[in-house]
Amino acid sequence: MTAGTDTMTTDTEQTRIPLDPFVSDLDGESAALRAAGPLAAVMLPGDVPVWAVTHHAEAKKLLTDPRVVKDINVWTAWQRGEIAPDWPLIGLANPPRSMLTVDGADHRRLRTLVAQALTPRRVERMRERITELTEGLLDRVAAEPGDTVDLKAVFAYPLPMYVIADLMGLAEERLPRLKELFEKFFSTQTPPEEVIATLTELAGIMAETVADKRENPGDDLTSALIQASEDGDSLTDEEIVATLQLMVAAGHETTISLIVNAVVNLSTHPDQRELVLSGKADWSAVVEETLRYATPTSHVLIRFATEDIPVGDKVLPAGDALIVSYAAIGRDERAHGPTAGDFDITRESANRHISFGHGPHVCPGAALSRLEAGVALPALYARFPGLDLAVPADELRNKPVVTQNDLYELPVRLGG
């Protein structure tokens, strides 16, 4: 297939880059994707062929191109029945109807309702609660026996989960089971027989939460969405349930990885750690450079082309699927200069990253994630200024999640 020029190529003329389901070398994989050009032919785990946009400028264009949509029915492979209903990533490719899966007027309607509930004022009001949770969790860290602790388990995971539970009005007793379900939801290794059961149970928990908030409304986002639907909007229960699931999934996973990756990179770049601990650099710079250099979301699934779209010297064909490879994009030298591969919190271009997305589908929870990390990291290092990795960085274990730059655990020494 061509688009008016003999120089443009399609995937039939090149080898697809397989994304490693075990994420054993994300940096190397991302470098290979960038080297393949702004539009790379890739293979998702499960032998699902898609395209990846891997350069900053082209990603911004495609993320605002109305010819790239969220409707899975545009996907030719889906139409042909080539995507199995128990594919481990089906929950990300074909989630329930929410602002994540619709475009145009429907997307604006759903996003507006969420924006009305998740206002800057509501986010800022959570600062006190985030500070309270942070200090309580740091007390737990300090009480851990010995000098070594899994910082992810006792700090980086529970903080965002408690925050999002408060925001959405989720019962705290549901959090352990939700942790198990979301791990299966994101993993490339979930057995096929568990995929549909996981999706069903997640939807059931969210539906029960919505039903409870109808009976017992509170000062939370779920109650606000229900109230909006009762005020005459056409928001359905299915949309509320799907929005709740989306916000919980995205609202905790991104912040977990942001905190974990910041600690890893400060530990492996002691000169940068000294800059921020001495006050010569701001913690906001640590957050933004971490978002760029070690973005929490490595790849976002999936968008679909409604017509042939030229991208560089290639074509994104009509009916094909597109993923956004933020891990590759974050180190694009065209956007961040020849030192894009360096972790540098003094970088002037750090605020130009697009790790929370770009265009209509930019993450609505970006301000909350920044707030959480902006409270958690300085408090962590104020309490434990000698904090460092307890194992060499190359021994840290990546989780088998192609969408998240995530670790199984983060063993650290707290220092003196």
Short mmCIF file of N, CA and C in Angstrom, two decimals, residues 90-256:
data_model
loop_
_atom_site.label_atom_id
_atom_site.label_comp_id
_atom_site.label_asym_id
_atom_site.label_seq_id
_atom_site.Cartn_x
_atom_site.Cartn_y
_atom_site.Cartn_z
N ILE A 90 -6.40 -7.74 26.04
CA ILE A 90 -7.69 -7.34 25.48
C ILE A 90 -8.38 -6.28 26.33
N GLY A 91 -8.14 -6.30 27.64
CA GLY A 91 -8.75 -5.30 28.51
C GLY A 91 -8.25 -3.90 28.24
N LEU A 92 -7.03 -3.79 27.69
CA LEU A 92 -6.48 -2.49 27.31
C LEU A 92 -6.87 -2.11 25.90
N ALA A 93 -7.04 -3.11 25.03
CA ALA A 93 -7.40 -2.84 23.64
C ALA A 93 -8.88 -2.57 23.47
N ASN A 94 -9.69 -3.20 24.30
CA ASN A 94 -11.15 -3.07 24.16
C ASN A 94 -11.80 -2.90 25.53
N PRO A 95 -11.46 -1.83 26.23
CA PRO A 95 -12.05 -1.60 27.55
C PRO A 95 -13.50 -1.15 27.42
N PRO A 96 -14.26 -1.18 28.52
CA PRO A 96 -15.65 -0.70 28.48
C PRO A 96 -15.71 0.77 28.07
N ARG A 97 -16.89 1.19 27.69
CA ARG A 97 -17.09 2.55 27.18
C ARG A 97 -16.81 3.58 28.27
N SER A 98 -15.83 4.43 27.98
CA SER A 98 -15.47 5.53 28.87
C SER A 98 -14.81 6.59 28.02
N MET A 99 -14.29 7.64 28.66
CA MET A 99 -13.62 8.69 27.89
C MET A 99 -12.35 8.16 27.22
N LEU A 100 -11.85 6.97 27.68
CA LEU A 100 -10.67 6.38 27.07
C LEU A 100 -10.99 5.78 25.71
N THR A 101 -12.24 5.38 25.48
CA THR A 101 -12.56 4.58 24.31
C THR A 101 -13.44 5.28 23.28
N VAL A 102 -13.76 6.54 23.52
CA VAL A 102 -14.60 7.26 22.57
C VAL A 102 -13.89 8.53 22.12
N ASP A 103 -14.37 9.11 21.03
CA ASP A 103 -13.77 10.31 20.46
C ASP A 103 -14.85 11.36 20.22
N GLY A 104 -14.40 12.54 19.78
CA GLY A 104 -15.33 13.58 19.37
C GLY A 104 -16.24 14.05 20.48
N ALA A 105 -17.50 14.24 20.14
CA ALA A 105 -18.47 14.80 21.08
C ALA A 105 -18.67 13.91 22.30
N ASP A 106 -18.69 12.58 22.10
CA ASP A 106 -18.85 11.67 23.23
C ASP A 106 -17.68 11.79 24.21
N HIS A 107 -16.48 11.89 23.66
CA HIS A 107 -15.31 12.04 24.52
C HIS A 107 -15.36 13.36 25.28
N ARG A 108 -15.71 14.44 24.60
CA ARG A 108 -15.79 15.74 25.27
C ARG A 108 -16.81 15.72 26.40
N ARG A 109 -17.94 15.05 26.18
CA ARG A 109 -18.98 14.98 27.21
C ARG A 109 -18.47 14.25 28.45
N LEU A 110 -17.87 13.08 28.25
CA LEU A 110 -17.39 12.30 29.38
C LEU A 110 -16.23 12.99 30.08
N ARG A 111 -15.33 13.55 29.30
CA ARG A 111 -14.17 14.21 29.89
C ARG A 111 -14.58 15.46 30.67
N THR A 112 -15.57 16.17 30.15
CA THR A 112 -16.05 17.36 30.84
C THR A 112 -16.61 17.01 32.21
N LEU A 113 -17.35 15.91 32.28
CA LEU A 113 -17.92 15.49 33.57
C LEU A 113 -16.82 15.13 34.56
N VAL A 114 -15.79 14.44 34.09
CA VAL A 114 -14.69 14.10 34.99
C VAL A 114 -13.95 15.36 35.40
N ALA A 115 -13.73 16.28 34.46
CA ALA A 115 -13.02 17.52 34.77
C ALA A 115 -13.79 18.37 35.77
N GLN A 116 -15.13 18.34 35.68
CA GLN A 116 -15.95 19.10 36.62
C GLN A 116 -15.82 18.55 38.04
N ALA A 117 -15.57 17.23 38.12
CA ALA A 117 -15.43 16.61 39.44
C ALA A 117 -13.98 16.67 39.92
N LEU A 118 -13.02 16.43 39.01
CA LEU A 118 -11.61 16.42 39.37
C LEU A 118 -11.02 17.81 39.07
N THR A 119 -11.48 18.79 39.81
CA THR A 119 -11.06 20.17 39.60
C THR A 119 -9.70 20.43 40.24
N PRO A 120 -8.97 21.45 39.80
CA PRO A 120 -7.72 21.81 40.47
C PRO A 120 -7.92 22.05 41.96
N ARG A 121 -9.07 22.62 42.31
CA ARG A 121 -9.33 22.87 43.73
C ARG A 121 -9.45 21.56 44.51
N ARG A 122 -10.15 20.56 43.90
CA ARG A 122 -10.27 19.27 44.58
C ARG A 122 -8.90 18.62 44.73
N VAL A 123 -8.09 18.68 43.68
CA VAL A 123 -6.75 18.09 43.73
C VAL A 123 -5.93 18.76 44.83
N GLU A 124 -5.93 20.09 44.88
CA GLU A 124 -5.15 20.80 45.88
C GLU A 124 -5.65 20.50 47.29
N ARG A 125 -6.96 20.31 47.42
CA ARG A 125 -7.52 19.97 48.73
C ARG A 125 -6.99 18.64 49.24
N MET A 126 -6.50 17.78 48.33
CA MET A 126 -5.99 16.49 48.73
C MET A 126 -4.56 16.56 49.25
N ARG A 127 -3.91 17.71 49.13
CA ARG A 127 -2.51 17.82 49.58
C ARG A 127 -2.37 17.43 51.04
N GLU A 128 -3.26 17.92 51.89
CA GLU A 128 -3.16 17.61 53.31
C GLU A 128 -3.29 16.11 53.56
N ARG A 129 -4.24 15.47 52.86
CA ARG A 129 -4.43 14.03 53.02
C ARG A 129 -3.22 13.26 52.50
N ILE A 130 -2.66 13.68 51.37
CA ILE A 130 -1.48 13.02 50.82
C ILE A 130 -0.30 13.16 51.78
N THR A 131 -0.14 14.34 52.38
CA THR A 131 0.93 14.55 53.35
C THR A 131 0.75 13.66 54.56
N GLU A 132 -0.49 13.55 55.04
CA GLU A 132 -0.80 12.70 56.19
C GLU A 132 -0.48 11.23 55.87
N LEU A 133 -0.92 10.75 54.71
CA LEU A 133 -0.65 9.37 54.32
C LEU A 133 0.84 9.13 54.17
N THR A 134 1.54 10.10 53.57
CA THR A 134 2.98 9.96 53.37
C THR A 134 3.71 9.80 54.69
N GLU A 135 3.41 10.65 55.64
CA GLU A 135 4.09 10.58 56.93
C GLU A 135 3.79 9.27 57.65
N GLY A 136 2.54 8.81 57.57
CA GLY A 136 2.19 7.54 58.20
C GLY A 136 2.93 6.37 57.57
N LEU A 137 3.04 6.39 56.26
CA LEU A 137 3.76 5.30 55.57
C LEU A 137 5.25 5.36 55.85
N LEU A 138 5.81 6.56 55.97
CA LEU A 138 7.23 6.67 56.30
C LEU A 138 7.50 6.17 57.72
N ASP A 139 6.55 6.33 58.60
CA ASP A 139 6.68 5.73 59.94
C ASP A 139 6.77 4.22 59.83
N ARG A 140 5.97 3.63 58.93
CA ARG A 140 6.03 2.18 58.72
C ARG A 140 7.38 1.77 58.14
N VAL A 141 7.87 2.57 57.19
CA VAL A 141 9.18 2.27 56.60
C VAL A 141 10.25 2.27 57.69
N ALA A 142 10.21 3.27 58.55
CA ALA A 142 11.21 3.38 59.62
C ALA A 142 11.11 2.22 60.60
N ALA A 143 9.92 1.66 60.75
CA ALA A 143 9.71 0.57 61.70
C ALA A 143 10.07 -0.80 61.12
N GLU A 144 10.37 -0.86 59.83
CA GLU A 144 10.73 -2.15 59.22
C GLU A 144 12.02 -2.67 59.86
N PRO A 145 12.07 -3.98 60.13
CA PRO A 145 13.28 -4.53 60.75
C PRO A 145 14.47 -4.46 59.79
N GLY A 146 15.62 -4.16 60.33
CA GLY A 146 16.83 -4.10 59.52
C GLY A 146 16.94 -2.79 58.77
N ASP A 147 18.01 -2.70 58.00
CA ASP A 147 18.28 -1.47 57.26
C ASP A 147 17.79 -1.55 55.82
N THR A 148 17.33 -2.72 55.39
CA THR A 148 16.88 -2.92 54.01
C THR A 148 15.38 -3.13 53.98
N VAL A 149 14.72 -2.51 53.00
CA VAL A 149 13.27 -2.58 52.92
C VAL A 149 12.84 -2.55 51.46
N ASP A 150 11.73 -3.21 51.15
CA ASP A 150 11.13 -3.12 49.82
C ASP A 150 10.30 -1.84 49.78
N LEU A 151 10.88 -0.79 49.25
CA LEU A 151 10.24 0.52 49.30
C LEU A 151 8.96 0.56 48.46
N LYS A 152 8.90 -0.23 47.42
CA LYS A 152 7.66 -0.26 46.63
C LYS A 152 6.51 -0.81 47.46
N ALA A 153 6.75 -1.92 48.14
CA ALA A 153 5.68 -2.59 48.87
C ALA A 153 5.15 -1.75 50.02
N VAL A 154 6.05 -1.07 50.73
CA VAL A 154 5.62 -0.38 51.95
C VAL A 154 5.39 1.11 51.77
N PHE A 155 5.76 1.65 50.59
CA PHE A 155 5.59 3.09 50.41
C PHE A 155 5.05 3.47 49.03
N ALA A 156 5.77 3.11 47.97
CA ALA A 156 5.40 3.59 46.64
C ALA A 156 4.09 3.01 46.15
N TYR A 157 3.76 1.78 46.55
CA TYR A 157 2.46 1.22 46.15
C TYR A 157 1.30 1.74 47.00
N PRO A 158 1.37 1.62 48.34
CA PRO A 158 0.18 1.98 49.12
C PRO A 158 -0.22 3.45 49.04
N LEU A 159 0.76 4.37 48.90
CA LEU A 159 0.39 5.78 48.87
C LEU A 159 -0.57 6.11 47.72
N PRO A 160 -0.23 5.82 46.46
CA PRO A 160 -1.17 6.14 45.38
C PRO A 160 -2.49 5.37 45.48
N MET A 161 -2.43 4.14 46.00
CA MET A 161 -3.65 3.36 46.08
C MET A 161 -4.60 3.94 47.12
N TYR A 162 -4.06 4.36 48.26
CA TYR A 162 -4.91 5.00 49.28
C TYR A 162 -5.47 6.32 48.76
N VAL A 163 -4.65 7.07 48.03
CA VAL A 163 -5.09 8.36 47.51
C VAL A 163 -6.23 8.17 46.51
N ILE A 164 -6.06 7.25 45.56
CA ILE A 164 -7.10 7.06 44.55
C ILE A 164 -8.35 6.47 45.17
N ALA A 165 -8.19 5.64 46.22
CA ALA A 165 -9.37 5.10 46.91
C ALA A 165 -10.15 6.23 47.57
N ASP A 166 -9.43 7.15 48.20
CA ASP A 166 -10.10 8.31 48.81
C ASP A 166 -10.80 9.14 47.75
N LEU A 167 -10.11 9.38 46.65
CA LEU A 167 -10.66 10.23 45.60
C LEU A 167 -11.92 9.64 45.00
N MET A 168 -11.90 8.35 44.74
CA MET A 168 -13.02 7.70 44.06
C MET A 168 -14.07 7.15 45.01
N GLY A 169 -13.78 7.14 46.31
CA GLY A 169 -14.75 6.62 47.27
C GLY A 169 -14.77 5.10 47.36
N LEU A 170 -13.63 4.46 47.08
CA LEU A 170 -13.53 3.00 47.17
C LEU A 170 -13.33 2.57 48.62
N ALA A 171 -13.98 1.49 49.00
CA ALA A 171 -13.80 0.95 50.34
C ALA A 171 -12.38 0.40 50.49
N GLU A 172 -11.72 0.75 51.58
CA GLU A 172 -10.33 0.35 51.78
C GLU A 172 -10.15 -1.16 51.80
N GLU A 173 -11.18 -1.88 52.30
CA GLU A 173 -11.04 -3.34 52.37
C GLU A 173 -10.99 -4.01 51.00
N ARG A 174 -11.35 -3.26 49.96
CA ARG A 174 -11.29 -3.82 48.61
C ARG A 174 -9.87 -3.73 47.99
N LEU A 175 -9.00 -2.95 48.58
CA LEU A 175 -7.72 -2.66 47.96
C LEU A 175 -6.83 -3.88 47.75
N PRO A 176 -6.72 -4.81 48.72
CA PRO A 176 -5.86 -5.99 48.45
C PRO A 176 -6.31 -6.79 47.24
N ARG A 177 -7.63 -7.00 47.10
CA ARG A 177 -8.10 -7.76 45.95
C ARG A 177 -7.91 -6.98 44.66
N LEU A 178 -8.12 -5.67 44.70
CA LEU A 178 -7.90 -4.86 43.51
C LEU A 178 -6.44 -4.92 43.07
N LYS A 179 -5.53 -4.95 44.03
CA LYS A 179 -4.10 -5.09 43.69
C LYS A 179 -3.87 -6.35 42.87
N GLU A 180 -4.43 -7.47 43.32
CA GLU A 180 -4.27 -8.73 42.61
C GLU A 180 -4.89 -8.66 41.21
N LEU A 181 -6.08 -8.08 41.12
CA LEU A 181 -6.78 -8.03 39.83
C LEU A 181 -6.08 -7.12 38.84
N PHE A 182 -5.60 -5.97 39.28
CA PHE A 182 -4.92 -5.07 38.36
C PHE A 182 -3.58 -5.64 37.90
N GLU A 183 -2.91 -6.42 38.75
CA GLU A 183 -1.68 -7.08 38.31
C GLU A 183 -1.98 -8.05 37.17
N LYS A 184 -3.08 -8.77 37.26
CA LYS A 184 -3.48 -9.67 36.18
C LYS A 184 -3.93 -8.88 34.95
N PHE A 185 -4.61 -7.77 35.18
CA PHE A 185 -5.14 -6.94 34.10
C PHE A 185 -4.01 -6.42 33.20
N PHE A 186 -2.92 -5.96 33.79
CA PHE A 186 -1.83 -5.36 33.03
C PHE A 186 -0.81 -6.37 32.52
N SER A 187 -0.73 -7.55 33.15
CA SER A 187 0.33 -8.49 32.84
C SER A 187 0.16 -9.15 31.47
N THR A 188 1.29 -9.40 30.82
CA THR A 188 1.28 -10.18 29.57
C THR A 188 1.24 -11.67 29.85
N GLN A 189 1.37 -12.07 31.11
CA GLN A 189 1.48 -13.48 31.46
C GLN A 189 0.22 -14.04 32.12
N THR A 190 -0.86 -13.29 32.13
CA THR A 190 -2.11 -13.80 32.70
C THR A 190 -2.62 -14.96 31.84
N PRO A 191 -2.88 -16.12 32.44
CA PRO A 191 -3.37 -17.26 31.65
C PRO A 191 -4.68 -16.92 30.95
N PRO A 192 -4.87 -17.40 29.73
CA PRO A 192 -6.09 -17.07 28.97
C PRO A 192 -7.37 -17.34 29.74
N GLU A 193 -7.38 -18.42 30.51
CA GLU A 193 -8.61 -18.77 31.23
C GLU A 193 -8.93 -17.79 32.34
N GLU A 194 -7.96 -16.93 32.72
CA GLU A 194 -8.20 -15.96 33.79
C GLU A 194 -8.51 -14.56 33.28
N VAL A 195 -8.31 -14.33 31.98
CA VAL A 195 -8.46 -12.98 31.43
C VAL A 195 -9.88 -12.47 31.59
N ILE A 196 -10.84 -13.20 31.07
CA ILE A 196 -12.24 -12.75 31.11
C ILE A 196 -12.74 -12.69 32.54
N ALA A 197 -12.34 -13.67 33.37
CA ALA A 197 -12.75 -13.67 34.77
C ALA A 197 -12.23 -12.43 35.50
N THR A 198 -10.99 -12.03 35.19
CA THR A 198 -10.41 -10.83 35.80
C THR A 198 -11.19 -9.58 35.41
N LEU A 199 -11.49 -9.45 34.13
CA LEU A 199 -12.24 -8.29 33.65
C LEU A 199 -13.63 -8.25 34.27
N THR A 200 -14.24 -9.41 34.38
CA THR A 200 -15.60 -9.48 34.95
C THR A 200 -15.60 -9.09 36.42
N GLU A 201 -14.61 -9.58 37.17
CA GLU A 201 -14.57 -9.26 38.60
C GLU A 201 -14.26 -7.78 38.83
N LEU A 202 -13.35 -7.22 38.03
CA LEU A 202 -13.06 -5.79 38.17
C LEU A 202 -14.31 -4.96 37.91
N ALA A 203 -15.02 -5.27 36.83
CA ALA A 203 -16.25 -4.53 36.53
C ALA A 203 -17.28 -4.70 37.64
N GLY A 204 -17.33 -5.89 38.22
CA GLY A 204 -18.29 -6.13 39.31
C GLY A 204 -17.99 -5.30 40.55
N ILE A 205 -16.72 -5.19 40.91
CA ILE A 205 -16.34 -4.38 42.07
C ILE A 205 -16.70 -2.91 41.83
N MET A 206 -16.43 -2.43 40.63
CA MET A 206 -16.75 -1.03 40.32
C MET A 206 -18.27 -0.81 40.30
N ALA A 207 -19.01 -1.77 39.77
CA ALA A 207 -20.47 -1.65 39.75
C ALA A 207 -21.04 -1.63 41.17
N GLU A 208 -20.47 -2.45 42.05
CA GLU A 208 -20.92 -2.45 43.45
C GLU A 208 -20.60 -1.13 44.13
N THR A 209 -19.45 -0.55 43.79
CA THR A 209 -19.09 0.76 44.35
C THR A 209 -20.07 1.83 43.89
N VAL A 210 -20.43 1.82 42.61
CA VAL A 210 -21.39 2.79 42.08
C VAL A 210 -22.74 2.62 42.76
N ALA A 211 -23.18 1.37 42.93
CA ALA A 211 -24.47 1.12 43.57
C ALA A 211 -24.46 1.62 45.02
N ASP A 212 -23.33 1.40 45.71
CA ASP A 212 -23.23 1.87 47.10
C ASP A 212 -23.26 3.39 47.17
N LYS A 213 -22.60 4.06 46.21
CA LYS A 213 -22.57 5.52 46.24
C LYS A 213 -23.92 6.13 45.84
N ARG A 214 -24.72 5.39 45.13
CA ARG A 214 -26.10 5.87 44.87
C ARG A 214 -26.89 5.92 46.17
N GLU A 215 -26.64 4.93 47.01
CA GLU A 215 -27.35 4.87 48.28
C GLU A 215 -26.70 5.74 49.35
N ASN A 216 -25.38 5.85 49.29
CA ASN A 216 -24.64 6.58 50.32
C ASN A 216 -23.63 7.52 49.67
N PRO A 217 -24.10 8.59 49.04
CA PRO A 217 -23.17 9.50 48.36
C PRO A 217 -22.23 10.19 49.33
N GLY A 218 -21.05 10.53 48.82
CA GLY A 218 -20.07 11.23 49.65
C GLY A 218 -19.36 12.29 48.85
N ASP A 219 -18.30 12.82 49.42
CA ASP A 219 -17.51 13.85 48.74
C ASP A 219 -16.40 13.16 47.96
N ASP A 220 -16.79 12.46 46.90
CA ASP A 220 -15.83 11.69 46.11
C ASP A 220 -16.23 11.78 44.64
N LEU A 221 -15.31 11.34 43.79
CA LEU A 221 -15.51 11.49 42.35
C LEU A 221 -16.63 10.60 41.83
N THR A 222 -16.77 9.42 42.38
CA THR A 222 -17.86 8.53 41.95
C THR A 222 -19.21 9.16 42.24
N SER A 223 -19.38 9.69 43.42
CA SER A 223 -20.64 10.36 43.76
C SER A 223 -20.88 11.56 42.86
N ALA A 224 -19.80 12.28 42.52
CA ALA A 224 -19.96 13.44 41.64
C ALA A 224 -20.41 13.03 40.25
N LEU A 225 -19.88 11.92 39.73
CA LEU A 225 -20.30 11.43 38.42
C LEU A 225 -21.75 10.97 38.44
N ILE A 226 -22.14 10.31 39.52
CA ILE A 226 -23.54 9.89 39.65
C ILE A 226 -24.44 11.11 39.71
N GLN A 227 -24.04 12.11 40.46
CA GLN A 227 -24.83 13.34 40.57
C GLN A 227 -24.98 14.01 39.21
N ALA A 228 -23.91 14.01 38.43
CA ALA A 228 -23.97 14.62 37.11
C ALA A 228 -24.99 13.91 36.23
N SER A 229 -25.04 12.58 36.31
CA SER A 229 -25.98 11.83 35.49
C SER A 229 -27.41 12.10 35.93
N GLU A 230 -27.61 12.33 37.22
CA GLU A 230 -28.96 12.60 37.73
C GLU A 230 -29.41 14.02 37.42
N ASP A 231 -28.47 14.89 37.05
CA ASP A 231 -28.80 16.27 36.73
C ASP A 231 -29.18 16.47 35.27
N GLY A 232 -29.39 15.36 34.57
CA GLY A 232 -29.89 15.47 33.21
C GLY A 232 -28.93 15.07 32.13
N ASP A 233 -27.68 14.79 32.49
CA ASP A 233 -26.75 14.31 31.47
C ASP A 233 -27.11 12.87 31.11
N SER A 234 -26.64 12.42 29.96
CA SER A 234 -26.96 11.07 29.50
C SER A 234 -25.92 10.05 29.92
N LEU A 235 -25.16 10.34 30.97
CA LEU A 235 -24.16 9.42 31.48
C LEU A 235 -24.85 8.15 31.97
N THR A 236 -24.41 6.99 31.46
CA THR A 236 -25.03 5.73 31.83
C THR A 236 -24.26 5.07 32.97
N ASP A 237 -24.89 4.09 33.60
CA ASP A 237 -24.19 3.34 34.65
C ASP A 237 -22.94 2.66 34.09
N GLU A 238 -23.04 2.15 32.87
CA GLU A 238 -21.89 1.51 32.24
C GLU A 238 -20.74 2.49 32.11
N GLU A 239 -21.04 3.73 31.73
CA GLU A 239 -19.99 4.74 31.58
C GLU A 239 -19.39 5.13 32.92
N ILE A 240 -20.23 5.21 33.95
CA ILE A 240 -19.71 5.54 35.28
C ILE A 240 -18.80 4.42 35.78
N VAL A 241 -19.23 3.17 35.61
CA VAL A 241 -18.42 2.03 36.04
C VAL A 241 -17.09 2.00 35.29
N ALA A 242 -17.14 2.20 33.97
CA ALA A 242 -15.92 2.18 33.16
C ALA A 242 -14.99 3.33 33.51
N THR A 243 -15.56 4.50 33.78
CA THR A 243 -14.74 5.65 34.16
C THR A 243 -14.07 5.41 35.50
N LEU A 244 -14.81 4.82 36.44
CA LEU A 244 -14.25 4.50 37.74
C LEU A 244 -13.07 3.53 37.59
N GLN A 245 -13.27 2.49 36.78
CA GLN A 245 -12.19 1.52 36.57
C GLN A 245 -10.99 2.17 35.92
N LEU A 246 -11.22 3.01 34.93
CA LEU A 246 -10.13 3.71 34.26
C LEU A 246 -9.36 4.59 35.23
N MET A 247 -10.07 5.38 36.03
CA MET A 247 -9.40 6.31 36.93
C MET A 247 -8.61 5.57 38.01
N VAL A 248 -9.15 4.46 38.51
CA VAL A 248 -8.43 3.70 39.53
C VAL A 248 -7.18 3.06 38.94
N ALA A 249 -7.33 2.45 37.75
CA ALA A 249 -6.18 1.79 37.11
C ALA A 249 -5.08 2.79 36.80
N ALA A 250 -5.43 3.86 36.09
CA ALA A 250 -4.43 4.84 35.69
C ALA A 250 -3.95 5.67 36.87
N GLY A 251 -4.83 5.89 37.83
CA GLY A 251 -4.53 6.80 38.93
C GLY A 251 -3.52 6.27 39.92
N HIS A 252 -3.39 4.94 40.02
CA HIS A 252 -2.38 4.44 40.96
C HIS A 252 -1.15 3.89 40.26
N GLU A 253 -1.31 3.23 39.12
CA GLU A 253 -0.16 2.61 38.46
C GLU A 253 0.89 3.64 38.04
N THR A 254 0.44 4.75 37.46
CA THR A 254 1.39 5.76 36.99
C THR A 254 2.20 6.34 38.13
N THR A 255 1.55 6.64 39.24
CA THR A 255 2.25 7.28 40.35
C THR A 255 3.19 6.31 41.05
N ILE A 256 2.80 5.04 41.15
CA ILE A 256 3.72 4.04 41.70
C ILE A 256 5.03 4.04 40.93
#
